[in-house]
PDB file of C-alpha atoms and ligand atoms in Angstrom:
ATOM      1  CA  SER A1407     118.792  28.509-135.986  1.00  0.00           C
ATOM      2  CA  ASN A1408     116.039  29.201-138.496  1.00  0.00           C
ATOM      3  CA  VAL A1409     115.531  33.180-137.129  1.00  0.00           C
ATOM      4  CA  SER A1410     118.694  33.970-138.005  1.00  0.00           C
ATOM      5  CA  HIS A1411     118.322  31.947-141.322  1.00  0.00           C
ATOM      6  CA  GLU A1412     115.183  34.012-141.825  1.00  0.00           C
ATOM      7  CA  LEU A1413     116.545  37.208-140.602  1.00  0.00           C
ATOM      8  CA  LYS A1414     119.842  36.959-142.697  1.00  0.00           C
ATOM      9  CA  THR A1415     118.156  36.253-145.642  1.00  0.00           C
ATOM     10  CA  PRO A1416     116.850  39.850-147.141  1.00  0.00           C
ATOM     11  CA  ILE A1417     120.136  40.820-145.820  1.00  0.00           C
ATOM     12  CA  THR A1418     121.815  38.394-147.724  1.00  0.00           C
ATOM     13  CA  SER A1419     120.008  39.683-151.413  1.00  0.00           C
ATOM     14  CA  ILE A1420     120.297  43.110-151.076  1.00  0.00           C
ATOM     15  CA  LYS A1421     124.037  42.533-150.392  1.00  0.00           C
ATOM     16  CA  VAL A1422     124.110  41.012-153.706  1.00  0.00           C
ATOM     17  CA  LEU A1423     121.591  43.680-155.154  1.00  0.00           C
ATOM     18  CA  ALA A1424     124.155  46.329-154.229  1.00  0.00           C
ATOM     19  CA  ASP A1425     127.689  44.656-155.100  1.00  0.00           C
ATOM     20  CA  SER A1426     126.425  43.937-158.368  1.00  0.00           C
ATOM     21  CA  LEU A1427     125.383  47.631-159.226  1.00  0.00           C
ATOM     22  CA  ASN A1428     129.006  48.035-157.189  1.00  0.00           C
ATOM     23  CA  LEU A1429     130.868  45.874-159.752  1.00  0.00           C
ATOM     24  CA  GLN A1430     129.821  46.643-162.450  1.00  0.00           C
ATOM     25  CA  GLU A1431     130.545  49.994-164.963  1.00  0.00           C
ATOM     26  CA  ASP A1432     128.182  51.996-166.724  1.00  0.00           C
ATOM     27  CA  VAL A1433     125.652  50.442-165.390  1.00  0.00           C
ATOM     28  CA  PRO A1434     122.196  51.695-167.104  1.00  0.00           C
ATOM     29  CA  ILE A1435     119.391  54.437-165.206  1.00  0.00           C
ATOM     30  CA  GLU A1436     116.754  51.364-165.584  1.00  0.00           C
ATOM     31  CA  LEU A1437     118.750  48.278-164.221  1.00  0.00           C
ATOM     32  CA  TYR A1438     119.366  50.749-160.966  1.00  0.00           C
ATOM     33  CA  LYS A1439     115.762  50.874-160.697  1.00  0.00           C
ATOM     34  CA  GLU A1440     115.141  47.342-161.134  1.00  0.00           C
ATOM     35  CA  PHE A1441     117.819  46.842-157.826  1.00  0.00           C
ATOM     36  CA  MET A1442     116.714  49.718-156.723  1.00  0.00           C
ATOM     37  CA  GLN A1443     113.564  48.115-156.536  1.00  0.00           C
ATOM     38  CA  ASP A1444     114.068  44.464-155.703  1.00  0.00           C
ATOM     39  CA  ILE A1445     116.321  45.483-152.661  1.00  0.00           C
ATOM     40  CA  VAL A1446     113.085  48.136-151.165  1.00  0.00           C
ATOM     41  CA  ASN A1447     111.038  45.027-151.989  1.00  0.00           C
ATOM     42  CA  GLU A1448     113.669  42.743-149.231  1.00  0.00           C
ATOM     43  CA  ILE A1449     114.029  45.176-146.796  1.00  0.00           C
ATOM     44  CA  ASP A1450     109.783  45.799-146.859  1.00  0.00           C
ATOM     45  CA  ARG A1451     110.714  41.445-146.459  1.00  0.00           C
ATOM     46  CA  GLU A1452     113.235  42.096-143.535  1.00  0.00           C
ATOM     47  CA  SER A1453     111.024  44.765-141.698  1.00  0.00           C
ATOM     48  CA  LYS A1454     107.732  42.519-141.199  1.00  0.00           C
ATOM     49  CA  ILE A1455     109.687  39.814-140.111  1.00  0.00           C
ATOM     50  CA  ILE A1456     111.600  41.265-137.432  1.00  0.00           C
ATOM     51  CA  ASP A1457     107.596  43.464-136.469  1.00  0.00           C
ATOM     52  CA  ASP A1458     105.782  40.160-136.358  1.00  0.00           C
ATOM     53  CA  LEU A1459     108.977  38.421-133.884  1.00  0.00           C
ATOM     54  CA  LEU A1460     108.414  41.781-131.724  1.00  0.00           C
ATOM     55  CA  SER A1461     104.861  40.759-131.234  1.00  0.00           C
ATOM     56  CA  LEU A1462     105.700  36.726-131.013  1.00  0.00           C
ATOM     57  CA  VAL A1463     107.668  38.746-127.491  1.00  0.00           C
ATOM     58  CA  ARG A1464     105.615  40.665-126.511  1.00  0.00           C
ATOM     59  CA  MET A1465     103.245  38.038-126.750  1.00  0.00           C
ATOM     60  CA  ASP A1466     105.815  35.428-124.307  1.00  0.00           C
ATOM     61  CA  LYS A1467     104.781  37.974-121.601  1.00  0.00           C
ATOM     62  CA  PRO A1468     103.327  36.686-119.030  1.00  0.00           C
ATOM     63  CA  SER A1469      99.654  37.658-119.916  1.00  0.00           C
ATOM     64  CA  GLY A1470      99.854  41.219-118.242  1.00  0.00           C
ATOM     65  CA  ALA A1471     100.018  41.501-121.938  1.00  0.00           C
ATOM     66  CA  MET A1472      96.459  40.621-122.541  1.00  0.00           C
ATOM     67  CA  ASN A1473      93.977  43.884-122.397  1.00  0.00           C
ATOM     68  CA  ILE A1474      90.794  42.960-122.107  1.00  0.00           C
ATOM     69  CA  SER A1475      87.602  44.698-122.670  1.00  0.00           C
ATOM     70  CA  SER A1476      84.211  43.624-123.354  1.00  0.00           C
ATOM     71  CA  VAL A1477      83.649  43.550-127.046  1.00  0.00           C
ATOM     72  CA  ASN A1478      80.351  43.456-129.837  1.00  0.00           C
ATOM     73  CA  LEU A1479      82.183  40.860-131.802  1.00  0.00           C
ATOM     74  CA  ASN A1480      79.566  41.164-135.016  1.00  0.00           C
ATOM     75  CA  GLU A1481      80.057  44.303-135.344  1.00  0.00           C
ATOM     76  CA  LEU A1482      84.599  43.910-135.042  1.00  0.00           C
ATOM     77  CA  MET A1483      83.955  41.133-137.307  1.00  0.00           C
ATOM     78  CA  GLU A1484      82.530  43.626-140.134  1.00  0.00           C
ATOM     79  CA  ILE A1485      84.697  45.855-139.405  1.00  0.00           C
ATOM     80  CA  VAL A1486      87.716  43.320-140.282  1.00  0.00           C
ATOM     81  CA  LEU A1487      86.094  41.926-142.801  1.00  0.00           C
ATOM     82  CA  LYS A1488      85.434  44.946-144.943  1.00  0.00           C
ATOM     83  CA  ARG A1489      89.175  45.868-144.085  1.00  0.00           C
ATOM     84  CA  LEU A1490      89.975  42.732-146.616  1.00  0.00           C
ATOM     85  CA  LYS A1491      86.949  43.274-149.582  1.00  0.00           C
ATOM     86  CA  PRO A1492      88.997  45.094-151.799  1.00  0.00           C
ATOM     87  CA  ILE A1493      92.246  42.042-150.899  1.00  0.00           C
ATOM     88  CA  ALA A1494      89.612  39.525-151.981  1.00  0.00           C
ATOM     89  CA  GLN A1495      87.778  40.942-154.696  1.00  0.00           C
ATOM     90  CA  LYS A1496      91.315  41.140-156.601  1.00  0.00           C
ATOM     91  CA  LYS A1497      90.598  37.200-156.930  1.00  0.00           C
ATOM     92  CA  ASN A1498      87.375  37.748-157.900  1.00  0.00           C
ATOM     93  CA  ILE A1499      86.582  35.314-154.058  1.00  0.00           C
ATOM     94  CA  GLU A1500      83.831  36.038-152.785  1.00  0.00           C
ATOM     95  CA  LEU A1501      84.091  36.793-148.564  1.00  0.00           C
ATOM     96  CA  LEU A1502      81.016  36.545-147.300  1.00  0.00           C
ATOM     97  CA  PHE A1503      80.266  36.781-142.891  1.00  0.00           C
ATOM     98  CA  GLU A1504      77.910  34.207-141.126  1.00  0.00           C
ATOM     99  CA  SER A1505      76.441  35.497-137.928  1.00  0.00           C
ATOM    100  CA  PHE A1506      74.457  33.389-135.865  1.00  0.00           C
ATOM    101  CA  ARG A1507      73.987  35.436-132.512  1.00  0.00           C
ATOM    102  CA  PRO A1508      74.618  38.968-130.919  1.00  0.00           C
ATOM    103  CA  VAL A1509      77.691  38.504-129.619  1.00  0.00           C
ATOM    104  CA  VAL A1510      79.936  40.128-127.188  1.00  0.00           C
ATOM    105  CA  ALA A1511      83.051  38.759-125.603  1.00  0.00           C
ATOM    106  CA  GLU A1512      85.607  40.153-122.768  1.00  0.00           C
ATOM    107  CA  ILE A1513      88.621  40.157-125.286  1.00  0.00           C
ATOM    108  CA  ASP A1514      92.157  41.639-126.352  1.00  0.00           C
ATOM    109  CA  GLU A1515      89.987  43.228-128.945  1.00  0.00           C
ATOM    110  CA  VAL A1516      93.520  44.243-130.995  1.00  0.00           C
ATOM    111  CA  LYS A1517      95.338  40.387-130.475  1.00  0.00           C
ATOM    112  CA  PHE A1518      92.369  39.545-131.627  1.00  0.00           C
ATOM    113  CA  THR A1519      91.943  41.422-134.839  1.00  0.00           C
ATOM    114  CA  GLN A1520      95.030  40.004-135.538  1.00  0.00           C
ATOM    115  CA  VAL A1521      93.278  36.847-135.243  1.00  0.00           C
ATOM    116  CA  VAL A1522      91.148  36.806-137.395  1.00  0.00           C
ATOM    117  CA  SER A1523      92.427  39.343-140.529  1.00  0.00           C
ATOM    118  CA  ASN A1524      94.795  36.965-140.005  1.00  0.00           C
ATOM    119  CA  LEU A1525      92.954  33.356-141.219  1.00  0.00           C
ATOM    120  CA  VAL A1526      91.071  35.651-143.553  1.00  0.00           C
ATOM    121  CA  GLU A1527      94.007  36.296-145.112  1.00  0.00           C
ATOM    122  CA  ASN A1528      95.627  33.816-145.266  1.00  0.00           C
ATOM    123  CA  ALA A1529      92.172  32.360-146.943  1.00  0.00           C
ATOM    124  CA  ILE A1530      92.726  34.788-149.689  1.00  0.00           C
ATOM    125  CA  LYS A1531      96.239  33.835-149.572  1.00  0.00           C
ATOM    126  CA  TYR A1532      95.744  30.435-150.299  1.00  0.00           C
ATOM    127  CA  ASN A1533      92.762  30.191-152.929  1.00  0.00           C
ATOM    128  CA  ASN A1534      92.042  30.055-156.044  1.00  0.00           C
ATOM    129  CA  LEU A1535      90.338  32.455-158.497  1.00  0.00           C
ATOM    130  CA  ASP A1536      86.842  32.821-157.942  1.00  0.00           C
ATOM    131  CA  GLY A1537      87.246  30.734-155.332  1.00  0.00           C
ATOM    132  CA  TRP A1538      84.694  31.602-151.609  1.00  0.00           C
ATOM    133  CA  VAL A1539      85.807  32.048-147.913  1.00  0.00           C
ATOM    134  CA  HIS A1540      83.175  31.800-145.632  1.00  0.00           C
ATOM    135  CA  VAL A1541      83.398  33.007-141.448  1.00  0.00           C
ATOM    136  CA  ALA A1542      80.791  32.254-139.249  1.00  0.00           C
ATOM    137  CA  LEU A1543      80.259  33.318-135.348  1.00  0.00           C
ATOM    138  CA  ASN A1544      77.970  30.981-133.180  1.00  0.00           C
ATOM    139  CA  ALA A1545      78.241  31.082-129.682  1.00  0.00           C
ATOM    140  CA  ASP A1546      76.634  29.047-126.527  1.00  0.00           C
ATOM    141  CA  TYR A1547      76.992  29.708-122.703  1.00  0.00           C
ATOM    142  CA  GLN A1548      80.623  30.027-122.385  1.00  0.00           C
ATOM    143  CA  TYR A1549      82.213  29.839-125.544  1.00  0.00           C
ATOM    144  CA  PHE A1550      82.275  31.933-128.802  1.00  0.00           C
ATOM    145  CA  TYR A1551      82.913  29.589-131.682  1.00  0.00           C
ATOM    146  CA  VAL A1552      84.715  32.017-135.396  1.00  0.00           C
ATOM    147  CA  ARG A1553      85.445  28.989-138.510  1.00  0.00           C
ATOM    148  CA  VAL A1554      87.382  30.413-141.629  1.00  0.00           C
ATOM    149  CA  GLU A1555      86.183  28.387-144.552  1.00  0.00           C
ATOM    150  CA  ASP A1556      88.244  28.644-147.296  1.00  0.00           C
ATOM    151  CA  SER A1557      87.991  27.019-151.162  1.00  0.00           C
ATOM    152  CA  GLY A1558      91.560  26.968-151.936  1.00  0.00           C
ATOM    153  CA  ILE A1559      94.583  24.639-152.497  1.00  0.00           C
ATOM    154  CA  GLY A1560      94.534  22.783-148.607  1.00  0.00           C
ATOM    155  CA  ILE A1561      96.889  21.288-146.852  1.00  0.00           C
ATOM    156  CA  PRO A1562      98.669  17.974-147.346  1.00  0.00           C
ATOM    157  CA  LYS A1563      98.018  15.477-143.953  1.00  0.00           C
ATOM    158  CA  GLU A1564     101.629  15.187-143.005  1.00  0.00           C
ATOM    159  CA  ASN A1565     102.146  19.387-142.796  1.00  0.00           C
ATOM    160  CA  GLN A1566      99.076  20.533-141.108  1.00  0.00           C
ATOM    161  CA  ASP A1567     100.910  19.506-137.775  1.00  0.00           C
ATOM    162  CA  MET A1568     102.877  21.727-138.962  1.00  0.00           C
ATOM    163  CA  VAL A1569     101.742  25.245-140.115  1.00  0.00           C
ATOM    164  CA  PHE A1570     100.829  26.641-136.322  1.00  0.00           C
ATOM    165  CA  GLU A1571     105.070  26.131-136.273  1.00  0.00           C
ATOM    166  CA  ARG A1572     107.419  29.763-136.578  1.00  0.00           C
ATOM    167  CA  PHE A1573     108.736  30.102-140.149  1.00  0.00           C
ATOM    168  CA  TYR A1574     106.676  26.614-141.353  1.00  0.00           C
ATOM    169  CA  ARG A1575     105.042  26.812-144.443  1.00  0.00           C
ATOM    170  CA  VAL A1576     103.901  24.343-146.763  1.00  0.00           C
ATOM    171  CA  ASP A1577     105.412  26.137-150.249  1.00  0.00           C
ATOM    172  CA  LYS A1578     107.696  28.792-149.610  1.00  0.00           C
ATOM    173  CA  ALA A1579     107.656  30.172-152.712  1.00  0.00           C
ATOM    174  CA  ARG A1580     103.828  30.922-153.011  1.00  0.00           C
ATOM    175  CA  SER A1581     104.279  32.035-149.541  1.00  0.00           C
ATOM    176  CA  ARG A1582     106.926  33.907-150.141  1.00  0.00           C
ATOM    177  CA  GLU A1583     105.185  35.817-153.657  1.00  0.00           C
ATOM    178  CA  THR A1584     102.389  36.409-151.327  1.00  0.00           C
ATOM    179  CA  GLY A1585     104.282  38.648-148.940  1.00  0.00           C
ATOM    180  CA  GLY A1586     104.521  35.393-146.000  1.00  0.00           C
ATOM    181  CA  ASN A1587     106.764  34.581-143.961  1.00  0.00           C
ATOM    182  CA  GLY A1588     105.390  31.947-141.693  1.00  0.00           C
ATOM    183  CA  LEU A1589     104.536  33.400-138.812  1.00  0.00           C
ATOM    184  CA  GLY A1590     101.687  34.874-139.138  1.00  0.00           C
ATOM    185  CA  LEU A1591      99.421  30.987-137.875  1.00  0.00           C
ATOM    186  CA  ALA A1592     102.329  31.200-134.755  1.00  0.00           C
ATOM    187  CA  ILE A1593     100.999  34.352-133.513  1.00  0.00           C
ATOM    188  CA  THR A1594      97.515  33.707-134.402  1.00  0.00           C
ATOM    189  CA  ARG A1595      97.999  30.555-132.328  1.00  0.00           C
ATOM    190  CA  ASN A1596      99.611  32.742-129.218  1.00  0.00           C
ATOM    191  CA  ALA A1597      97.329  35.074-129.518  1.00  0.00           C
ATOM    192  CA  ILE A1598      94.615  32.387-129.061  1.00  0.00           C
ATOM    193  CA  LEU A1599      95.729  30.722-126.438  1.00  0.00           C
ATOM    194  CA  LEU A1600      96.084  33.738-124.203  1.00  0.00           C
ATOM    195  CA  HIS A1601      92.429  34.390-124.514  1.00  0.00           C
ATOM    196  CA  ARG A1602      92.881  30.655-123.363  1.00  0.00           C
ATOM    197  CA  GLY A1603      90.810  29.627-126.444  1.00  0.00           C
ATOM    198  CA  SER A1604      91.810  26.837-129.129  1.00  0.00           C
ATOM    199  CA  ILE A1605      92.069  26.359-132.811  1.00  0.00           C
ATOM    200  CA  LYS A1606      91.760  23.648-134.513  1.00  0.00           C
ATOM    201  CA  VAL A1607      92.717  23.031-138.898  1.00  0.00           C
ATOM    202  CA  HIS A1608      91.132  21.009-141.003  1.00  0.00           C
ATOM    203  CA  SER A1609      91.841  20.696-144.678  1.00  0.00           C
ATOM    204  CA  ILE A1610      90.971  19.281-147.754  1.00  0.00           C
ATOM    205  CA  GLU A1611      94.074  19.120-151.042  1.00  0.00           C
ATOM    206  CA  GLN A1612      92.159  21.277-153.301  1.00  0.00           C
ATOM    207  CA  GLN A1613      89.090  21.535-152.012  1.00  0.00           C
ATOM    208  CA  GLY A1614      89.966  23.572-149.512  1.00  0.00           C
ATOM    209  CA  THR A1615      90.576  24.155-145.687  1.00  0.00           C
ATOM    210  CA  THR A1616      88.826  25.170-142.014  1.00  0.00           C
ATOM    211  CA  PHE A1617      90.110  27.305-139.887  1.00  0.00           C
ATOM    212  CA  ALA A1618      87.663  26.501-136.286  1.00  0.00           C
ATOM    213  CA  VAL A1619      88.689  28.633-133.133  1.00  0.00           C
ATOM    214  CA  ARG A1620      86.974  27.852-130.145  1.00  0.00           C
ATOM    215  CA  ILE A1621      87.022  30.948-126.555  1.00  0.00           C
ATOM    216  CA  PRO A1622      85.496  31.723-123.262  1.00  0.00           C
ATOM    217  CA  LEU A1623      83.359  34.732-123.164  1.00  0.00           C
ATOM    218  CA  MET A1624      84.655  35.353-120.258  1.00  0.00           C
ATOM    219  CA  TYR A1625      88.531  36.159-120.305  1.00  0.00           C
ATOM    220  CA  SER A1626      90.114  34.305-116.952  1.00  0.00           C
ATOM    221  CA  GLU A1627      93.523  34.822-116.329  1.00  0.00           C
TER     222      GLU A1627
HETATM  223  P1  ADP B2676     102.222  32.615-144.520  1.00  0.00           P
HETATM  224  O1  ADP B2676     103.517  34.154-144.022  1.00  0.00           O
HETATM  225  O2  ADP B2676     103.342  31.756-144.987  1.00  0.00           O
HETATM  226  O3  ADP B2676     101.595  31.972-144.788  1.00  0.00           O
HETATM  227  P2  ADP B2676     101.212  31.183-141.634  1.00  0.00           P
HETATM  228  O4  ADP B2676     101.753  31.455-140.427  1.00  0.00           O
HETATM  229  O5  ADP B2676      99.751  32.442-141.505  1.00  0.00           O
HETATM  230  O6  ADP B2676     102.469  31.457-142.724  1.00  0.00           O
HETATM  231  O7  ADP B2676     101.169  30.056-142.521  1.00  0.00           O
HETATM  232  C1  ADP B2676     102.015  29.166-142.842  1.00  0.00           C
HETATM  233  C2  ADP B2676     101.653  28.113-144.084  1.00  0.00           C
HETATM  234  O8  ADP B2676     100.579  27.344-143.134  1.00  0.00           O
HETATM  235  C3  ADP B2676     102.124  29.231-145.196  1.00  0.00           C
HETATM  236  O9  ADP B2676     102.529  29.320-145.892  1.00  0.00           O
HETATM  237  C4  ADP B2676     100.902  28.050-145.646  1.00  0.00           C
HETATM  238  O10 ADP B2676     101.216  26.416-146.076  1.00  0.00           O
HETATM  239  C5  ADP B2676     100.079  27.201-144.893  1.00  0.00           C
HETATM  240  N1  ADP B2676      98.535  27.816-145.218  1.00  0.00           N
HETATM  241  C6  ADP B2676      97.821  28.200-143.908  1.00  0.00           C
HETATM  242  N2  ADP B2676      96.291  28.929-144.157  1.00  0.00           N
HETATM  243  C7  ADP B2676      96.230  28.121-145.733  1.00  0.00           C
HETATM  244  C8  ADP B2676      94.854  28.065-145.528  1.00  0.00           C
HETATM  245  N3  ADP B2676      93.774  29.205-145.662  1.00  0.00           N
HETATM  246  N4  ADP B2676      95.035  27.354-147.102  1.00  0.00           N
HETATM  247  C9  ADP B2676      96.438  26.486-147.303  1.00  0.00           C
HETATM  248  N5  ADP B2676      97.328  26.801-146.525  1.00  0.00           N
HETATM  249  C10 ADP B2676      97.228  27.826-145.462  1.00  0.00           C
END
């Protein structure tokens, strides 16, 4: 039921915007432009929800959907973080990567990239101006570990178990403003579970949040 609600929200807004233009006579061109931009934003939002839902549906299939290869994680994470640097810079957030050793693991590169991107994007989105995001990569003989730590707004204790649920957002308005739809962490957790891994959250309100991921170095079905 929340899927249909979430899918309908942008459509409802588009309808209201278009109707109100159609019902008015002599609409000034500026108003047309403003409403059209709002319509475009709602369409973008709808597309993102559909893409994310499709990506969840694909992951629900048995692990045949996994595309496993041996990947240098230090390199992969450097590349992902480099791509996110400009987003961090907009809020003057320091984005640091610390890797404790060279790590090569059998993973699905696309899905794992999505995991790191989602966690770091959130760490930036739910952060304060001039904050920091620290990402760490480590491994032992059996697992590798990724930690994404931020100096952001934190997650209230009572909401921490819920954040991995589809469409769940602690603050709908804030999530919406930053283009969120509440599917990112559901996708992240599914991708990690497909790797037989785990994800844990630790957070203190107004201080920050840490997501800790653990994934086996060797893939097993
Ligand atoms: P969204 O698209 O809303 O970011 P996610 O599934 O990625 O959806 O996250 C769900 C919710 O968890 C977010 O709306 C936010 O309330 C909370 N959240 C996720 N990451 C963080 C973080 N690093 N700091 C604070 N809150 C977070």
